[in-house]
Short mmCIF file of C-alpha atoms in Angstrom, two decimals:
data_model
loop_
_atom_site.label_atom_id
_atom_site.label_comp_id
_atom_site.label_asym_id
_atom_site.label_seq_id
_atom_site.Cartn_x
_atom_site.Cartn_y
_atom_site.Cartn_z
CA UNK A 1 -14.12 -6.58 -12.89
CA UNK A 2 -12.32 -8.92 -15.43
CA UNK A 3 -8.82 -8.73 -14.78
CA UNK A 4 -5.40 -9.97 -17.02
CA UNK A 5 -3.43 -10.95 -13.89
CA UNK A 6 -1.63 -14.24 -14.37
CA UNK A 7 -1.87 -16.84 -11.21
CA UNK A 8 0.81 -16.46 -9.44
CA UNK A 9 2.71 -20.59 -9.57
CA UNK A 10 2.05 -20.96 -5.73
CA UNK A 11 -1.48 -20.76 -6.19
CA UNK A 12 -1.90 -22.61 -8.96
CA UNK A 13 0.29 -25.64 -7.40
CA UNK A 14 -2.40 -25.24 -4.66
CA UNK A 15 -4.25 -28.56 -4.00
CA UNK A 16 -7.45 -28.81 -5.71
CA UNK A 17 -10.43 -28.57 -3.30
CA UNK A 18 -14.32 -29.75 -3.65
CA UNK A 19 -15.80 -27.98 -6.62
CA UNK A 20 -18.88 -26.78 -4.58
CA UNK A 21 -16.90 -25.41 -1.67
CA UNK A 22 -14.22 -23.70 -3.84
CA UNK A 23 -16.90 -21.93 -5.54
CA UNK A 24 -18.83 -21.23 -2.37
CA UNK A 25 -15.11 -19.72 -0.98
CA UNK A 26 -15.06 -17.70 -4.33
CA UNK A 27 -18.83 -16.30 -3.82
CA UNK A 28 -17.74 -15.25 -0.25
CA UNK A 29 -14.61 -13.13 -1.36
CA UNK A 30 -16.87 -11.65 -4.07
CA UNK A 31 -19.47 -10.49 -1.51
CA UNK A 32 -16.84 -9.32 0.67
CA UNK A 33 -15.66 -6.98 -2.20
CA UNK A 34 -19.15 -6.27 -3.03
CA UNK A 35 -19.59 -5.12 0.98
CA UNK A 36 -16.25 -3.23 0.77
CA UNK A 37 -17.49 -1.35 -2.80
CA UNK A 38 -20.76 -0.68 -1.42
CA UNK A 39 -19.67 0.79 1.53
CA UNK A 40 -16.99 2.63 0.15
CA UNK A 41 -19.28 4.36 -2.10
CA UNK A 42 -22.58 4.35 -0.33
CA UNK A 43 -22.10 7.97 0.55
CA UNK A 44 -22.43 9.15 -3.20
CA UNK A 45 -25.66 8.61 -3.46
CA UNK A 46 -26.53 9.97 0.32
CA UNK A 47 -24.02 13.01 0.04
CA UNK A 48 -26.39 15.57 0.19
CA UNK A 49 -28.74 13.89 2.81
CA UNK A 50 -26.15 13.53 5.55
CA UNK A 51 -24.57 16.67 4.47
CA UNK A 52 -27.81 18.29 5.87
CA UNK A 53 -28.48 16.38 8.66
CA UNK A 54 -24.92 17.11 10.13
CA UNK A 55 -25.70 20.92 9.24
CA UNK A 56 -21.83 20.87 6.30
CA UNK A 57 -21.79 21.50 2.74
CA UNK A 58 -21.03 19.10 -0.22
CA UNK A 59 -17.70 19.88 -0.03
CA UNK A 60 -17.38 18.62 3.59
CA UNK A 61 -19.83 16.00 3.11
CA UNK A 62 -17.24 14.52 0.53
CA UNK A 63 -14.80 13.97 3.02
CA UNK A 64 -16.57 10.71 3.38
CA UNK A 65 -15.20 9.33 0.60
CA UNK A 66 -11.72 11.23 0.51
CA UNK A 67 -10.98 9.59 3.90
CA UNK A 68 -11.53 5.56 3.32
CA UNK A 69 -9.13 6.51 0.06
CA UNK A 70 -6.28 7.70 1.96
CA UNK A 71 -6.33 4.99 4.74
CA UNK A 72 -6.87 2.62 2.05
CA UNK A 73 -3.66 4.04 0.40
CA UNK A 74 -1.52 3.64 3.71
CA UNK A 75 -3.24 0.54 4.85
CA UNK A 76 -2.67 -1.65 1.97
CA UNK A 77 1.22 -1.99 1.91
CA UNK A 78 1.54 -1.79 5.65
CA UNK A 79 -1.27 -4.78 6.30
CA UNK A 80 0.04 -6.58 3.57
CA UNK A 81 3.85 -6.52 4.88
CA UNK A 82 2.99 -6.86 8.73
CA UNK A 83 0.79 -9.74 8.03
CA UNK A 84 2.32 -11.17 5.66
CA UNK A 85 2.81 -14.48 7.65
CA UNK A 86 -0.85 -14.59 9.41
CA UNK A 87 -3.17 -17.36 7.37
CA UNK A 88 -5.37 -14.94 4.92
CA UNK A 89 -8.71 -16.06 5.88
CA UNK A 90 -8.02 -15.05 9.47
CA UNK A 91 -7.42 -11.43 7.94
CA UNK A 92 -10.28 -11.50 5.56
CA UNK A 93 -12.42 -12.23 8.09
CA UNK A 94 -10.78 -9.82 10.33
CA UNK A 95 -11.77 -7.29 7.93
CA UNK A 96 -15.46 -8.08 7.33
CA UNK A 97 -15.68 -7.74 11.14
CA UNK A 98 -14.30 -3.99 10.91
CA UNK A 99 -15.91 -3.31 7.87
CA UNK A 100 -19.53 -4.26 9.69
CA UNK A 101 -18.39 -2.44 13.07
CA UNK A 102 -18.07 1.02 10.42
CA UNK A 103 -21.29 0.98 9.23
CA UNK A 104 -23.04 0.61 12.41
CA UNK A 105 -21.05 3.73 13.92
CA UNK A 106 -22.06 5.66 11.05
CA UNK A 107 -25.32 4.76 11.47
CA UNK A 108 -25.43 5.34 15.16
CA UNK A 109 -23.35 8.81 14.67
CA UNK A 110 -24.82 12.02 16.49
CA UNK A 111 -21.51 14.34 15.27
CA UNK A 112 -19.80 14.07 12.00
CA UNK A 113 -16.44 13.22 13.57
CA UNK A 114 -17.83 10.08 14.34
CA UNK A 115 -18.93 9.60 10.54
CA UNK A 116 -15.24 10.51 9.57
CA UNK A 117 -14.09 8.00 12.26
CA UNK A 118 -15.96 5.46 11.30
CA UNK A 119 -14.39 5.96 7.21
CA UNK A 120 -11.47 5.65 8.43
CA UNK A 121 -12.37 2.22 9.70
CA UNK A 122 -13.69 1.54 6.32
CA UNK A 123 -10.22 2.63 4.44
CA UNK A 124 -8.20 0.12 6.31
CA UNK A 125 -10.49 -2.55 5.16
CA UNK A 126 -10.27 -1.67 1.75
CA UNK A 127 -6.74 -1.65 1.67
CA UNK A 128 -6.13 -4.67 3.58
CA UNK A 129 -8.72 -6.74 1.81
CA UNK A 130 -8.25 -5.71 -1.70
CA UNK A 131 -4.32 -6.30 -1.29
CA UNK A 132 -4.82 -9.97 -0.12
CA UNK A 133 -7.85 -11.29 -1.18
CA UNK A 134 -7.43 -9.80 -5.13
CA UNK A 135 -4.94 -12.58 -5.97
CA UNK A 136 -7.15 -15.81 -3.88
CA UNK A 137 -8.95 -17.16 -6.44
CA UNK A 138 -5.97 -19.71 -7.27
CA UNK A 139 -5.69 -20.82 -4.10
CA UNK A 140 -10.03 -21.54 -4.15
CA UNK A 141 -10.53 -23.66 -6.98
CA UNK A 142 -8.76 -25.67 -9.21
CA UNK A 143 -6.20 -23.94 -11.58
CA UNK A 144 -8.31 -24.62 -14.90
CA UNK A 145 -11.23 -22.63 -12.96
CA UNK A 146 -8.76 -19.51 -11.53
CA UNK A 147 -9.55 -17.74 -14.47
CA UNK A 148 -13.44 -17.68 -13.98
CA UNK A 149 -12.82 -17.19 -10.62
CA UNK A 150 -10.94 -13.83 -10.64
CA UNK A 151 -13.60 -12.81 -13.02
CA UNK A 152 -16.44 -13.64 -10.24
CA UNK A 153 -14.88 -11.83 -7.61
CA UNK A 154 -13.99 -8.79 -9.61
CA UNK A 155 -17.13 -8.70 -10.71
CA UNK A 156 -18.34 -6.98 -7.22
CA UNK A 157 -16.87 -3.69 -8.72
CA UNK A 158 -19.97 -2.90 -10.79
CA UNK A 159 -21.62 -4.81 -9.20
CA UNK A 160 -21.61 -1.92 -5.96
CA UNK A 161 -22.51 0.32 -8.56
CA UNK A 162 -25.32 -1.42 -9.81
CA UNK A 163 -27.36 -2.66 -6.78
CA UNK A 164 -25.37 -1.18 -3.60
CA UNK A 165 -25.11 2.87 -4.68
CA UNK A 166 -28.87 2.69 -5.90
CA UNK A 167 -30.89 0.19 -3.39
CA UNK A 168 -28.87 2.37 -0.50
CA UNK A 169 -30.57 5.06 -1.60
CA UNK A 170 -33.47 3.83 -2.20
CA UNK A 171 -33.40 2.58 0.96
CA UNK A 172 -32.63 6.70 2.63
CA UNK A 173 -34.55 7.56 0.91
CA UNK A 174 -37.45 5.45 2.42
CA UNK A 175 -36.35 5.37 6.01
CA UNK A 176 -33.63 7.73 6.02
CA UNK A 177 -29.81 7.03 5.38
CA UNK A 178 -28.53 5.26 8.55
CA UNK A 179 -30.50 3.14 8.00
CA UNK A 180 -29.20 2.44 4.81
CA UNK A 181 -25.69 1.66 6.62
CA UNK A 182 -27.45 -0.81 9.87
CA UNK A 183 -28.69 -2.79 6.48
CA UNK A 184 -25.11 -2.60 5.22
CA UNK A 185 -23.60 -3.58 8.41
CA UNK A 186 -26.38 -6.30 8.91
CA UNK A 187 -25.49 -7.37 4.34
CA UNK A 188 -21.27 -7.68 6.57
CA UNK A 189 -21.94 -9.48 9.16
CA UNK A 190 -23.87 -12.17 6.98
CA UNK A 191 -20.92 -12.30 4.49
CA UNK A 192 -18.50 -12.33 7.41
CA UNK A 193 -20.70 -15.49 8.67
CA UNK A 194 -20.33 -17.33 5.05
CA UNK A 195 -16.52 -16.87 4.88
CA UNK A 196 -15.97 -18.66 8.36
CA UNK A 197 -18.05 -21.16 7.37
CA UNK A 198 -16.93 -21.77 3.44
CA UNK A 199 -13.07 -20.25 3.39
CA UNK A 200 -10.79 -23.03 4.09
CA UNK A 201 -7.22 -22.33 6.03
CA UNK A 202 -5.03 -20.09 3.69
CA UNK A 203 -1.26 -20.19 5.06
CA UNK A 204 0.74 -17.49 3.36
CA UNK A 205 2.51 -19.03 0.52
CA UNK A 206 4.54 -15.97 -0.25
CA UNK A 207 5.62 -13.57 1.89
CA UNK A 208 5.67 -9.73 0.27
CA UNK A 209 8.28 -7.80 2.31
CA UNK A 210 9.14 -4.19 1.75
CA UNK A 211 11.74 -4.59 -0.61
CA UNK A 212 9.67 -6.39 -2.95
CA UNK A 213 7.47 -3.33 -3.52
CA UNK A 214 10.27 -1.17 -3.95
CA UNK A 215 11.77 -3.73 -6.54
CA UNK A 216 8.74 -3.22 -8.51
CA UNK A 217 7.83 0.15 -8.16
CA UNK A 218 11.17 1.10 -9.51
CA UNK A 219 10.38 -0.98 -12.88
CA UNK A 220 9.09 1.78 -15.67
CA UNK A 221 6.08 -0.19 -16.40
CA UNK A 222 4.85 0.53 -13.09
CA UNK A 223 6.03 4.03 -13.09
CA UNK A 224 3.83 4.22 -16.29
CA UNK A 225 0.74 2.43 -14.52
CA UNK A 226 0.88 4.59 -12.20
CA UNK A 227 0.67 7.53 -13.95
CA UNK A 228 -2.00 6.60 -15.79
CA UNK A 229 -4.42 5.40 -12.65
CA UNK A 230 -3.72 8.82 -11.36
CA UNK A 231 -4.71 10.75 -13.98
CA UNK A 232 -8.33 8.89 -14.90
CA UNK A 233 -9.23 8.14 -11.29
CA UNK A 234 -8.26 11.69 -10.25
CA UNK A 235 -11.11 12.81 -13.40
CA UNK A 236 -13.89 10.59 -12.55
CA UNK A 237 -13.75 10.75 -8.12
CA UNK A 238 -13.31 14.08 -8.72
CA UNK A 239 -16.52 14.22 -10.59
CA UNK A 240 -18.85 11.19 -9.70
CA UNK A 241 -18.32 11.97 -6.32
CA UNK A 242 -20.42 14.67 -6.40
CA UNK A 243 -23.02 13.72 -9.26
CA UNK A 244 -26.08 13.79 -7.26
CA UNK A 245 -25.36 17.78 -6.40
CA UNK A 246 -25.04 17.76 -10.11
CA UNK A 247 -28.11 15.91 -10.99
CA UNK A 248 -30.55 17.78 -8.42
CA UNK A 249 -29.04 21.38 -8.83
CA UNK A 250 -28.72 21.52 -12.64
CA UNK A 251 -30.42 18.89 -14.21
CA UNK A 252 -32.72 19.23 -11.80
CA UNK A 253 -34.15 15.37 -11.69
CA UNK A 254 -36.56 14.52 -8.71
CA UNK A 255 -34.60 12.84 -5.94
CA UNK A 256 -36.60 9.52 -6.67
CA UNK A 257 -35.30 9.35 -9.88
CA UNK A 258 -31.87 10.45 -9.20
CA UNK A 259 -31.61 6.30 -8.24
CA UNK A 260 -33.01 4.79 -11.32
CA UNK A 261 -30.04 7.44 -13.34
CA UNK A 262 -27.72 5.51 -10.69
CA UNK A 263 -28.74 2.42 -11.65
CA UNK A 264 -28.58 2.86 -15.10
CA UNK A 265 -24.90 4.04 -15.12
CA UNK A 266 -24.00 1.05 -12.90
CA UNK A 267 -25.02 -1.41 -15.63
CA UNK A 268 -23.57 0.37 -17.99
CA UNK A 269 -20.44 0.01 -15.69
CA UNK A 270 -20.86 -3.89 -15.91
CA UNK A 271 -20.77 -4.00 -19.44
CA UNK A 272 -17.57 -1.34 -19.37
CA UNK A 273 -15.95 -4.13 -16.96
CA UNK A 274 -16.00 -6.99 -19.77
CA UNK A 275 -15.71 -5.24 -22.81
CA UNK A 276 -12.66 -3.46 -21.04
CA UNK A 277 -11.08 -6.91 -19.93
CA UNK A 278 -11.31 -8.18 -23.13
CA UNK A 279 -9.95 -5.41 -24.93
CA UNK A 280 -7.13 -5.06 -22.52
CA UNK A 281 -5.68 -8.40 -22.73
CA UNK A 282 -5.07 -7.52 -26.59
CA UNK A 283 -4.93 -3.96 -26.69
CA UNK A 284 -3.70 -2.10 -23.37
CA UNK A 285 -3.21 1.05 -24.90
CA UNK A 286 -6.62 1.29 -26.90
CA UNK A 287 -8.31 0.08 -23.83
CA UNK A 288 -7.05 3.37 -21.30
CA UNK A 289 -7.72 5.46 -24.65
CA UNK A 290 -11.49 4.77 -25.17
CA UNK A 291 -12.33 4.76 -21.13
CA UNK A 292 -10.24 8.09 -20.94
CA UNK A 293 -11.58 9.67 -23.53
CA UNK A 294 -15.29 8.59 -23.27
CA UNK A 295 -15.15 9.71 -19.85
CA UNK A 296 -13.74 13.37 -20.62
CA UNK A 297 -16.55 13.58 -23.12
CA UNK A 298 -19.18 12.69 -20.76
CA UNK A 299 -18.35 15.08 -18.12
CA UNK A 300 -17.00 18.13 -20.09
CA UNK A 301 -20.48 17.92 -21.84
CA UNK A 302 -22.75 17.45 -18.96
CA UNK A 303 -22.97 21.01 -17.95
CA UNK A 304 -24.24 21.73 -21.63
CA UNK A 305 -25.99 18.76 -22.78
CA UNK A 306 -27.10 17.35 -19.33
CA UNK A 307 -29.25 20.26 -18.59
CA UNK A 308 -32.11 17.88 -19.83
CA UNK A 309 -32.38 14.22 -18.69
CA UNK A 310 -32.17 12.73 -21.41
CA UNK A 311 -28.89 14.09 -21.83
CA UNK A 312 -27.92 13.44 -18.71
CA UNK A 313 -28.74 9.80 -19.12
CA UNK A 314 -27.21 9.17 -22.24
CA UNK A 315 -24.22 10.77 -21.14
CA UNK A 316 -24.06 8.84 -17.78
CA UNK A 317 -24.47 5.47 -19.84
CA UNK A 318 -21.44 6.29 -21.72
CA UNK A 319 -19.70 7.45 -18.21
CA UNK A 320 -20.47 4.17 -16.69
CA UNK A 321 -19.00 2.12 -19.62
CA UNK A 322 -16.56 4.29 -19.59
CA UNK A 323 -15.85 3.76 -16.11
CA UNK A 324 -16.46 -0.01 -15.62
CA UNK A 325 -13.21 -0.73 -17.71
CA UNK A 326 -10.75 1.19 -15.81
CA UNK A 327 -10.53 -0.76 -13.02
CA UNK A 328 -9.59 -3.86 -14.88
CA UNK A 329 -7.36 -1.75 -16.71
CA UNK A 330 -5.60 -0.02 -14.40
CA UNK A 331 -5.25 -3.64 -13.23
CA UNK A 332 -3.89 -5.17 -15.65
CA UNK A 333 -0.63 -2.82 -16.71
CA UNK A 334 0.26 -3.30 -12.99
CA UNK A 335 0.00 -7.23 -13.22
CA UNK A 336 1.70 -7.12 -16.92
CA UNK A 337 4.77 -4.93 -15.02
CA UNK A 338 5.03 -7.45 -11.81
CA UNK A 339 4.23 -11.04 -13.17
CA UNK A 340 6.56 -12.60 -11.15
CA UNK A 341 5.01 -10.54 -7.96
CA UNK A 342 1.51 -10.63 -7.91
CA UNK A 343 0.40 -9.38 -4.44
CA UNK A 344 3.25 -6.62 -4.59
CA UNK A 345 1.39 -5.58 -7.77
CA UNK A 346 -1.57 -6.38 -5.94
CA UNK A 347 -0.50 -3.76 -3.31
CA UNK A 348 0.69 -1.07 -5.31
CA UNK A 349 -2.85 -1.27 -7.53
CA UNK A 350 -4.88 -0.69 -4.59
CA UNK A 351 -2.59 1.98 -2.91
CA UNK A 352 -2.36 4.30 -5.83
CA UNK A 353 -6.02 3.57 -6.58
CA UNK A 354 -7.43 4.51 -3.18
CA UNK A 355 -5.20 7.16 -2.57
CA UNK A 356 -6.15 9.20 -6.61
CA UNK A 357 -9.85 8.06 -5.40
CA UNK A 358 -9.46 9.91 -2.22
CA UNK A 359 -7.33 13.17 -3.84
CA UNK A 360 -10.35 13.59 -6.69
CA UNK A 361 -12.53 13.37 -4.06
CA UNK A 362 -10.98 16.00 -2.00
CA UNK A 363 -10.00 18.20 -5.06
CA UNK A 364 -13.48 18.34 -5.89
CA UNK A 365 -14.69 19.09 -3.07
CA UNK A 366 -12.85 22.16 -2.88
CA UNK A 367 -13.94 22.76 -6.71
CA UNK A 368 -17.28 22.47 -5.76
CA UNK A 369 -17.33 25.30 -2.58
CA UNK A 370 -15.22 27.75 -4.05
CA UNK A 371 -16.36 27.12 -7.80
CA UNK A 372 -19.76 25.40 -9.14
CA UNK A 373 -20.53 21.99 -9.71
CA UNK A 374 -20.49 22.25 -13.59
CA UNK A 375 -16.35 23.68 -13.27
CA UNK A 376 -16.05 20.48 -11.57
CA UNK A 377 -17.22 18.89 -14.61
CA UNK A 378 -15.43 20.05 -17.23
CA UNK A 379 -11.90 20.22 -14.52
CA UNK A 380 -12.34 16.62 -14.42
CA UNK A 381 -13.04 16.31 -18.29
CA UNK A 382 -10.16 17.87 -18.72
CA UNK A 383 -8.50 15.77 -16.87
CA UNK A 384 -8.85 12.48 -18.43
CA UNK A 385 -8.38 13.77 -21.80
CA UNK A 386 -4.86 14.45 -20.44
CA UNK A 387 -4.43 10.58 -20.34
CA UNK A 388 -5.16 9.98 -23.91
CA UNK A 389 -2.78 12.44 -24.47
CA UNK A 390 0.00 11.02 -22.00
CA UNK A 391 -0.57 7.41 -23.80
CA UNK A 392 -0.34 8.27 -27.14
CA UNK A 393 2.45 10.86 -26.97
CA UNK A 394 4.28 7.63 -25.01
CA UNK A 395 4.00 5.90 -27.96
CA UNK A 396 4.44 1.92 -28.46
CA UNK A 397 7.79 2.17 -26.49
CA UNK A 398 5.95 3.03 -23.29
CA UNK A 399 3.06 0.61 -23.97
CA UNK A 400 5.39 -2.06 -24.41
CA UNK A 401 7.32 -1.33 -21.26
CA UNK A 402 3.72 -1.58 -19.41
CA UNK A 403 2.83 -4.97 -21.12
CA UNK A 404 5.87 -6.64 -20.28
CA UNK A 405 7.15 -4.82 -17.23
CA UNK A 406 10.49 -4.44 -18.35
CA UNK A 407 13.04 -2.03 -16.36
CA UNK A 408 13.92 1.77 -16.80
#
């Protein structure tokens, strides 16, 4: 994803390196974000797969993703503060290695504890690697290029969406889904391989202690951030986490095809990520207004108009535009209410990102045993319609308070 965050002045006083290798160091965070994504997700589109094979129900099965969220949540302050003076490609690299050691134990799993185990290995890389290596691109190329830069690596989000989700399984649904993860793991170690070789020494330049995140967690711009990241990623994890149930039980689409939908709301996702950058640097408040409410619309109506697949198609291309700007937008009101703290708003993104991703996913789950998977639908609908409510009944003062992160 696109993203408004300024570079922070350390990086951009950071001596300009090789044009080639910079952008090669750029490419190698990117695919690290696009393993981490990838990953993260991979067990959307295999959900009901190893859900069977382990003998649990969707509900259960979604603890896949509801457990990476809530290390992710813990993981990303803690890492960030304990290793806050250890160089940053040492840790990136640190966390490719874990991230490849998870999806070869969740390949090789014979128990679903060991699948659960194995997330939880994958939620400390996404916190600790989304916390530091969000705000590198400054310290990669030269600060005229930083802007581009951020862009590339962001652009992994959809990205995951696009080729990981789908080719994964495509991939099950070939050979079966571990071995969808040993070609994940295999996809790590390669990346891992290109960041020792491309990433040059990165000495902490600023050191993000404890109080710092409390400093700007208490400002009411990220109050307000907050608030609105939970609310829209609490309606669409509690939702997309479970919309290949959705697709095979009531739109009932042949599992071959249920990849090719996939792929078609992932690239609707990419162009969601740019419209939604550009829109957000100008108009914050528009920005969360049109994602939120496009992606109430799609889900509340899916149980009626999604019977059919062309319904559920169109609807799932406006879900995944939808979709691919709230990352970037979510992004942005924390970076607009911390400028002069990047990583802490770094940090705090990621934390209260993973941890909504990993409450929808639960909450939905839960929605999805004791209800049906169309009442998870319109829940979630509901949901995000609650944030174009929250942002316009906040009114300019609010939006204002985001932009410019002043104090409540």
């Amino acid at each position: 994803m696109t993203t408004a965050a300024a570079t922070p002045p350390e990086q951009a006083a950071a001596p300009p390196r090789a044009p080639l290798h910079g952008r090669l160091a750029v490419v190698s965070v990117m695919l690290g974000i696009f393993s981490i994504v990838t990953s993260e997700i991979l067990p959307i589109g295999l959900l009901t797969s190893i859900g069977s094979d382990f003998a649990v129900s969707d509900g259960t099965a979604g603890l896949m993703m509801t457990m990476p969220g809530l290390l992710a949540a813990v993981s990303a302050p803690l890492v960030t503060v304990v290793t806050a003076r250890v160089d940053r490609r040492v840790m990136l690299c640190a966390f490719m290695l874990l991230l490849a050691l998870a999806d070869f134990l969740t390949a090789a799993a014979t128990d679903y504890r060991l699948v659960l185990v194995s997330r939880v290995m994958v939620g400390i890389t996404i916190g600790g690697f989304w916390s530091i290596g969000a705000g590198l691109a400054g310290r990669l190329v030269p600060p005229a290029s930083a802007g581009r830069a951020t862009a590339v690596i962001f652009s992994a989000v959809p990205l995951g969406s696009v080729l990981g989700v789908p080719t994964g399984m495509f991939i099950g649904g070939l050979t079966g889904w571990r071995t969808a993860f040993v070609v994940m793991g295999v996809l790590t170690v390669g990346v891992l391989a290109l960041m020792l070789l491309v990433i040059p020494a990165l000495p902490p330049t600023q050191v993000t202690r404890a109080s710092v995140l409390r400093t700007v967690l208490g400002r009411t711009g990220t109050r307000f951030a907050l608030l609105l990241t939970f609310l829209i990623v609490l309606s669409h994890f509690a939702t997309y986490t479970y919309v290949t149930p959705f697709l095979e039980q009531v739109t009932r689409v042949d599992p071959a095809l249920i990849t090719v939908f996939l792929l078609v709301y992932g690239t609707a996702g990419i162009v969601g990520n740019f419209v939604g950058g550009s829109l957000v640097s100008r108009r914050p408040r528009t920005a969360i207004c049109l994602a939120a409410g496009m992606i109430a619309a799609a889900t509340a109506l899916l149980p009626v108009l999604g019977r059919r697949e062309a319904g559920a198609v169109a609807l799932l291309v406006v879900w995944g535009v939808a979709y691919g700007a709230v990352p970037v937008c979510s992004q942005a009101w924390f970076a607009r209410a911390a400028p002069d703290a990047p990583e802490a708003a770094s940090v705090l993104f990621t934390t209260s990102f993973q941890a909504t991703l990993a409450i929808g996913a639960l909450a939905g789950g839960a929605a999805i045993d004791r209800l049906s998977v169309s009442a998870v639908m319109l829940l979630g609908g509901a949901t995000a319609a609650l944030v174009v409510v929250v942002t316009v009944v906040t009114g300019t003062g609010s939006g204002r308070l985001g932009v410019r992160g002043r104090r409540g």
